[in-house]
Amino acid sequence: GDDHGEERIFSSTDSESLTIKGSLNSSLSLINKIDFNYRNSDYSLTEAHEEEDHGDDDHGDDDHAPTVFMNDATEFSTIFDISGDNTTQKISLNFVDEENSIVGEEAFMNPVKSDEFTVGYFLSKKFDLVSLDLGVRFDQIDRDGSVSHEDGDLDHYSISDDVTSYALSLGRSINSNIDINLGFASVERLPSAVELFMNGPHMATGRFEVGDPTLKSETSENIDLSFNYETDNTYAFLSLYFNDVDNYIALIDEDDHGD
């Protein structure tokens, strides 16, 4: 039998953030406006566990030391509006400096430092037959972390990777009541710090979680075709879509044989 009683989990969060937003109308010939955003955030989640021992009054409650999950991030982004008379065009830049750490009894991941740089471009234009929307994004991410092992060994990793994503949409009005839209998208996602470097027990989820520092980017290919029908008294929407995902990243439980 189990000598321990029910376990209770307590959690609390502490968050501080500073955000500065602004916009500047430009007199430059190629740039209409510049929007910028600065954000500094400090977030922590504290988990504590308590087991009530009902079988032996001499022991009382069995308390576990708390675990603190911390995230400290600084982000700066700016958007340049370069629209023309017949087009909407924007270029975005984004920088993120982030540190993730877990300390305490359930420190199943060593501290990880991440630097992210993103460039995005958006175009919207109406032609005689169709309207076009195009978005392209390039992400470059550097992560420095390590994985501890039960024998005391420590493996250090410095991972640098980049991905490119895009989305294209073509729309046309067949008549005053029917619109048709065709969209294509290819989205790449790099693994997070936890997915790469976690290696230890997490009591809140009831798992021994193990990451994989060799994970590659997850890619999703999407095609969708939609029809809209609208009159004064009726509205109808039909959508057909196809989605294909490669290198899907998920937390999966192993079976009893560890396969």
Short mmCIF file of C-alpha atoms in Angstrom, two decimals:
data_model
loop_
_atom_site.label_atom_id
_atom_site.label_comp_id
_atom_site.label_asym_id
_atom_site.label_seq_id
_atom_site.Cartn_x
_atom_site.Cartn_y
_atom_site.Cartn_z
CA GLY A 1 0.00 0.00 0.00
CA ASP A 2 0.90 3.68 -0.20
CA ASP A 3 1.60 5.30 3.16
CA HIS A 4 1.09 8.78 1.73
CA GLY A 5 -2.23 10.54 1.51
CA GLU A 6 -3.44 12.95 -1.10
CA GLU A 7 -1.02 15.43 -2.61
CA ARG A 8 -1.97 19.07 -2.98
CA ILE A 9 -0.28 21.43 -5.45
CA PHE A 10 -0.03 25.15 -4.73
CA SER A 11 1.03 27.68 -7.34
CA SER A 12 1.52 31.43 -7.50
CA THR A 13 2.68 33.80 -10.21
CA ASP A 14 4.60 37.07 -10.11
CA SER A 15 4.86 39.21 -13.20
CA GLU A 16 6.37 42.62 -13.88
CA SER A 17 6.49 44.27 -17.29
CA LEU A 18 7.35 47.59 -18.87
CA THR A 19 5.97 48.44 -22.31
CA ILE A 20 6.70 51.51 -24.40
CA LYS A 21 4.86 52.04 -27.69
CA GLY A 22 5.13 54.84 -30.17
CA SER A 23 4.61 55.94 -33.75
CA LEU A 24 6.52 58.38 -35.92
CA ASN A 25 5.24 59.94 -39.12
CA SER A 26 8.14 60.01 -41.56
CA SER A 27 8.97 62.67 -44.10
CA LEU A 28 11.22 60.28 -46.03
CA SER A 29 10.18 59.48 -49.59
CA LEU A 30 10.03 55.68 -49.09
CA ILE A 31 8.74 55.46 -45.51
CA ASN A 32 5.32 56.78 -44.48
CA LYS A 33 5.31 55.82 -40.80
CA ILE A 34 7.37 53.93 -38.23
CA ASP A 35 5.71 52.08 -35.35
CA PHE A 36 7.89 50.78 -32.53
CA ASN A 37 7.38 48.74 -29.39
CA TYR A 38 9.71 48.00 -26.44
CA ARG A 39 8.82 45.45 -23.78
CA ASN A 40 10.72 44.19 -20.76
CA SER A 41 9.06 41.41 -18.78
CA ASP A 42 10.02 39.40 -15.72
CA TYR A 43 7.74 36.43 -15.00
CA SER A 44 7.91 33.68 -12.40
CA LEU A 45 5.66 30.74 -11.51
CA THR A 46 6.16 29.02 -8.14
CA GLU A 47 4.88 25.46 -7.59
CA ALA A 48 4.81 23.81 -4.16
CA HIS A 49 3.63 20.32 -3.20
CA GLU A 50 2.29 19.00 0.08
CA GLU A 51 1.53 15.37 0.92
CA GLU A 52 -0.82 14.70 3.81
CA ASP A 53 0.24 11.63 5.81
CA HIS A 54 -2.85 10.18 7.46
CA GLY A 55 -1.20 6.93 8.62
CA ASP A 56 1.30 8.22 11.19
CA ASP A 57 0.58 11.22 13.34
CA ASP A 58 4.25 11.50 14.29
CA HIS A 59 5.29 12.54 10.78
CA GLY A 60 2.63 15.14 9.99
CA ASP A 61 2.64 16.70 6.54
CA ASP A 62 5.44 15.89 4.08
CA ASP A 63 6.27 19.19 2.34
CA HIS A 64 8.36 19.48 -0.81
CA ALA A 65 10.64 22.40 -1.53
CA PRO A 66 9.02 24.75 -4.07
CA THR A 67 10.06 24.97 -7.71
CA VAL A 68 10.29 28.35 -9.45
CA PHE A 69 9.94 28.70 -13.23
CA MET A 70 11.40 32.03 -14.39
CA ASN A 71 11.39 33.90 -17.67
CA ASP A 72 13.18 37.21 -18.22
CA ALA A 73 12.74 38.72 -21.68
CA THR A 74 13.50 41.96 -23.49
CA GLU A 75 11.85 42.58 -26.86
CA PHE A 76 12.07 45.39 -29.38
CA SER A 77 10.05 45.55 -32.57
CA THR A 78 9.54 48.12 -35.28
CA ILE A 79 7.26 48.27 -38.35
CA PHE A 80 8.02 50.42 -41.39
CA ASP A 81 5.03 51.42 -43.51
CA ILE A 82 6.17 51.75 -47.14
CA SER A 83 2.72 51.68 -48.74
CA GLY A 84 2.05 53.33 -52.07
CA ASP A 85 -1.05 54.69 -53.75
CA ASN A 86 -2.31 51.27 -54.84
CA THR A 87 -0.55 48.92 -52.45
CA THR A 88 -0.12 48.30 -48.73
CA GLN A 89 3.41 47.29 -47.82
CA LYS A 90 5.06 46.87 -44.43
CA ILE A 91 8.44 45.62 -43.20
CA SER A 92 8.84 44.48 -39.61
CA LEU A 93 11.93 43.83 -37.49
CA ASN A 94 11.83 42.08 -34.13
CA PHE A 95 14.58 41.35 -31.57
CA VAL A 96 14.16 39.18 -28.45
CA ASP A 97 16.67 38.46 -25.68
CA GLU A 98 15.26 35.80 -23.34
CA GLU A 99 16.45 33.74 -20.38
CA ASN A 100 14.54 30.70 -19.06
CA SER A 101 15.45 28.98 -15.81
CA ILE A 102 13.95 26.50 -13.35
CA VAL A 103 15.25 26.29 -9.78
CA GLY A 104 14.17 24.14 -6.85
CA GLU A 105 13.27 20.51 -6.29
CA GLU A 106 11.87 19.95 -9.79
CA ALA A 107 14.54 21.78 -11.77
CA PHE A 108 14.13 19.52 -14.81
CA MET A 109 15.85 22.01 -17.13
CA ASN A 110 19.10 23.95 -16.80
CA PRO A 111 19.07 27.70 -17.60
CA VAL A 112 18.73 28.54 -21.31
CA LYS A 113 19.58 31.81 -23.06
CA SER A 114 17.89 32.59 -26.38
CA ASP A 115 18.39 35.37 -28.93
CA GLU A 116 15.79 35.73 -31.66
CA PHE A 117 15.77 37.94 -34.75
CA THR A 118 12.79 38.17 -37.10
CA VAL A 119 12.25 40.00 -40.40
CA GLY A 120 8.77 40.16 -41.92
CA TYR A 121 7.28 41.57 -45.10
CA PHE A 122 3.58 42.13 -45.94
CA LEU A 123 2.03 43.13 -49.26
CA SER A 124 -1.60 43.74 -50.15
CA LYS A 125 -2.65 44.83 -53.63
CA LYS A 126 -5.81 44.80 -55.72
CA PHE A 127 -5.56 43.93 -59.40
CA ASP A 128 -8.26 44.01 -62.05
CA LEU A 129 -9.22 40.34 -61.56
CA VAL A 130 -7.98 39.40 -58.09
CA SER A 131 -6.78 40.84 -54.80
CA LEU A 132 -3.47 39.57 -53.44
CA ASP A 133 -2.15 39.33 -49.88
CA LEU A 134 1.39 38.10 -49.27
CA GLY A 135 3.32 37.64 -46.04
CA VAL A 136 6.91 36.40 -45.64
CA ARG A 137 8.78 35.92 -42.36
CA PHE A 138 12.39 34.96 -41.61
CA ASP A 139 13.35 33.80 -38.09
CA GLN A 140 16.89 33.33 -36.80
CA ILE A 141 17.25 31.86 -33.29
CA ASP A 142 20.31 31.11 -31.14
CA ARG A 143 19.92 29.02 -27.98
CA ASP A 144 22.62 28.21 -25.41
CA GLY A 145 21.77 25.47 -22.90
CA SER A 146 22.89 22.25 -21.30
CA VAL A 147 21.55 18.86 -20.23
CA SER A 148 22.48 17.24 -16.89
CA HIS A 149 22.67 13.47 -16.49
CA GLU A 150 22.29 11.22 -13.44
CA ASP A 151 25.99 10.30 -13.50
CA GLY A 152 26.92 13.97 -13.10
CA ASP A 153 27.93 14.57 -16.72
CA LEU A 154 26.88 17.83 -18.35
CA ASP A 155 26.43 18.27 -22.10
CA HIS A 156 26.56 21.84 -23.39
CA TYR A 157 24.76 22.91 -26.57
CA SER A 158 24.93 26.05 -28.65
CA ILE A 159 22.19 25.81 -31.28
CA SER A 160 21.74 28.28 -34.14
CA ASP A 161 19.07 27.80 -36.79
CA ASP A 162 16.84 29.81 -39.10
CA VAL A 163 13.53 29.21 -40.85
CA THR A 164 11.40 30.97 -43.46
CA SER A 165 7.59 31.04 -43.57
CA TYR A 166 5.19 32.51 -46.09
CA ALA A 167 1.47 32.89 -46.73
CA LEU A 168 -0.21 33.84 -50.01
CA SER A 169 -3.89 34.57 -50.52
CA LEU A 170 -5.78 35.29 -53.76
CA GLY A 171 -9.35 36.56 -53.65
CA ARG A 172 -11.95 37.45 -56.24
CA SER A 173 -15.58 38.52 -56.33
CA ILE A 174 -17.54 36.35 -58.77
CA ASN A 175 -20.56 38.65 -58.54
CA SER A 176 -22.21 40.89 -55.97
CA ASN A 177 -23.12 37.86 -53.81
CA ILE A 178 -20.25 35.38 -54.17
CA ASP A 179 -16.58 35.71 -53.19
CA ILE A 180 -13.90 33.06 -53.61
CA ASN A 181 -10.52 32.90 -51.88
CA LEU A 182 -7.54 30.58 -52.41
CA GLY A 183 -4.72 30.47 -49.87
CA PHE A 184 -1.30 28.82 -49.64
CA ALA A 185 0.93 28.80 -46.54
CA SER A 186 4.17 27.18 -45.46
CA VAL A 187 5.01 27.75 -41.79
CA GLU A 188 8.19 26.60 -40.04
CA ARG A 189 8.56 26.51 -36.25
CA LEU A 190 11.81 25.96 -34.40
CA PRO A 191 11.66 23.92 -31.16
CA SER A 192 11.35 25.82 -27.89
CA ALA A 193 13.92 25.80 -25.09
CA VAL A 194 11.89 23.28 -23.07
CA GLU A 195 11.44 20.96 -26.06
CA LEU A 196 15.21 20.95 -26.56
CA PHE A 197 16.66 20.80 -23.05
CA MET A 198 14.15 19.44 -20.50
CA ASN A 199 15.45 16.36 -18.70
CA GLY A 200 13.86 15.38 -15.39
CA PRO A 201 10.67 14.71 -13.38
CA HIS A 202 7.81 17.21 -13.37
CA MET A 203 5.35 16.35 -10.61
CA ALA A 204 2.60 18.70 -11.81
CA THR A 205 2.29 16.75 -15.06
CA GLY A 206 3.21 13.37 -13.53
CA ARG A 207 5.92 12.78 -16.13
CA PHE A 208 9.66 12.40 -16.45
CA GLU A 209 10.11 14.80 -19.36
CA VAL A 210 13.03 14.45 -21.76
CA GLY A 211 13.79 16.86 -24.58
CA ASP A 212 15.90 16.37 -27.68
CA PRO A 213 18.65 18.90 -28.55
CA THR A 214 18.80 17.48 -32.09
CA LEU A 215 15.22 18.43 -32.97
CA LYS A 216 14.76 20.16 -36.30
CA SER A 217 12.12 22.66 -37.33
CA GLU A 218 8.47 21.67 -37.60
CA THR A 219 6.95 22.45 -41.01
CA SER A 220 3.27 22.86 -41.85
CA GLU A 221 2.04 23.10 -45.45
CA ASN A 222 -1.49 24.43 -45.91
CA ILE A 223 -3.89 24.96 -48.82
CA ASP A 224 -7.41 26.27 -48.36
CA LEU A 225 -10.23 27.20 -50.72
CA SER A 226 -13.23 29.12 -49.41
CA PHE A 227 -16.51 30.39 -50.85
CA ASN A 228 -18.67 33.14 -49.35
CA TYR A 229 -22.28 33.73 -50.33
CA GLU A 230 -24.23 36.66 -48.92
CA THR A 231 -27.56 38.34 -49.65
CA ASP A 232 -29.75 40.61 -47.57
CA ASN A 233 -31.28 37.63 -45.74
CA THR A 234 -28.80 34.79 -46.24
CA TYR A 235 -25.17 34.07 -45.50
CA ALA A 236 -23.28 30.87 -46.31
CA PHE A 237 -19.62 29.85 -46.04
CA LEU A 238 -17.85 26.77 -47.45
CA SER A 239 -14.20 25.95 -46.84
CA LEU A 240 -12.02 23.15 -48.23
CA TYR A 241 -8.53 22.77 -46.83
CA PHE A 242 -5.48 20.50 -46.83
CA ASN A 243 -2.80 20.42 -44.14
CA ASP A 244 0.45 18.43 -44.04
CA VAL A 245 2.89 18.59 -41.09
CA ASP A 246 6.47 17.27 -41.14
CA ASN A 247 8.68 16.77 -38.06
CA TYR A 248 5.74 17.37 -35.72
CA ILE A 249 7.02 18.17 -32.21
CA ALA A 250 4.97 16.75 -29.34
CA LEU A 251 5.41 15.43 -25.79
CA ILE A 252 4.63 11.71 -26.14
CA ASP A 253 4.51 9.12 -23.36
CA GLU A 254 6.67 6.03 -23.90
CA ASP A 255 5.08 2.61 -23.43
CA ASP A 256 6.23 0.09 -20.82
CA HIS A 257 8.96 -1.16 -23.15
CA GLY A 258 10.35 2.34 -23.82
CA ASP A 259 9.78 2.09 -27.58
#
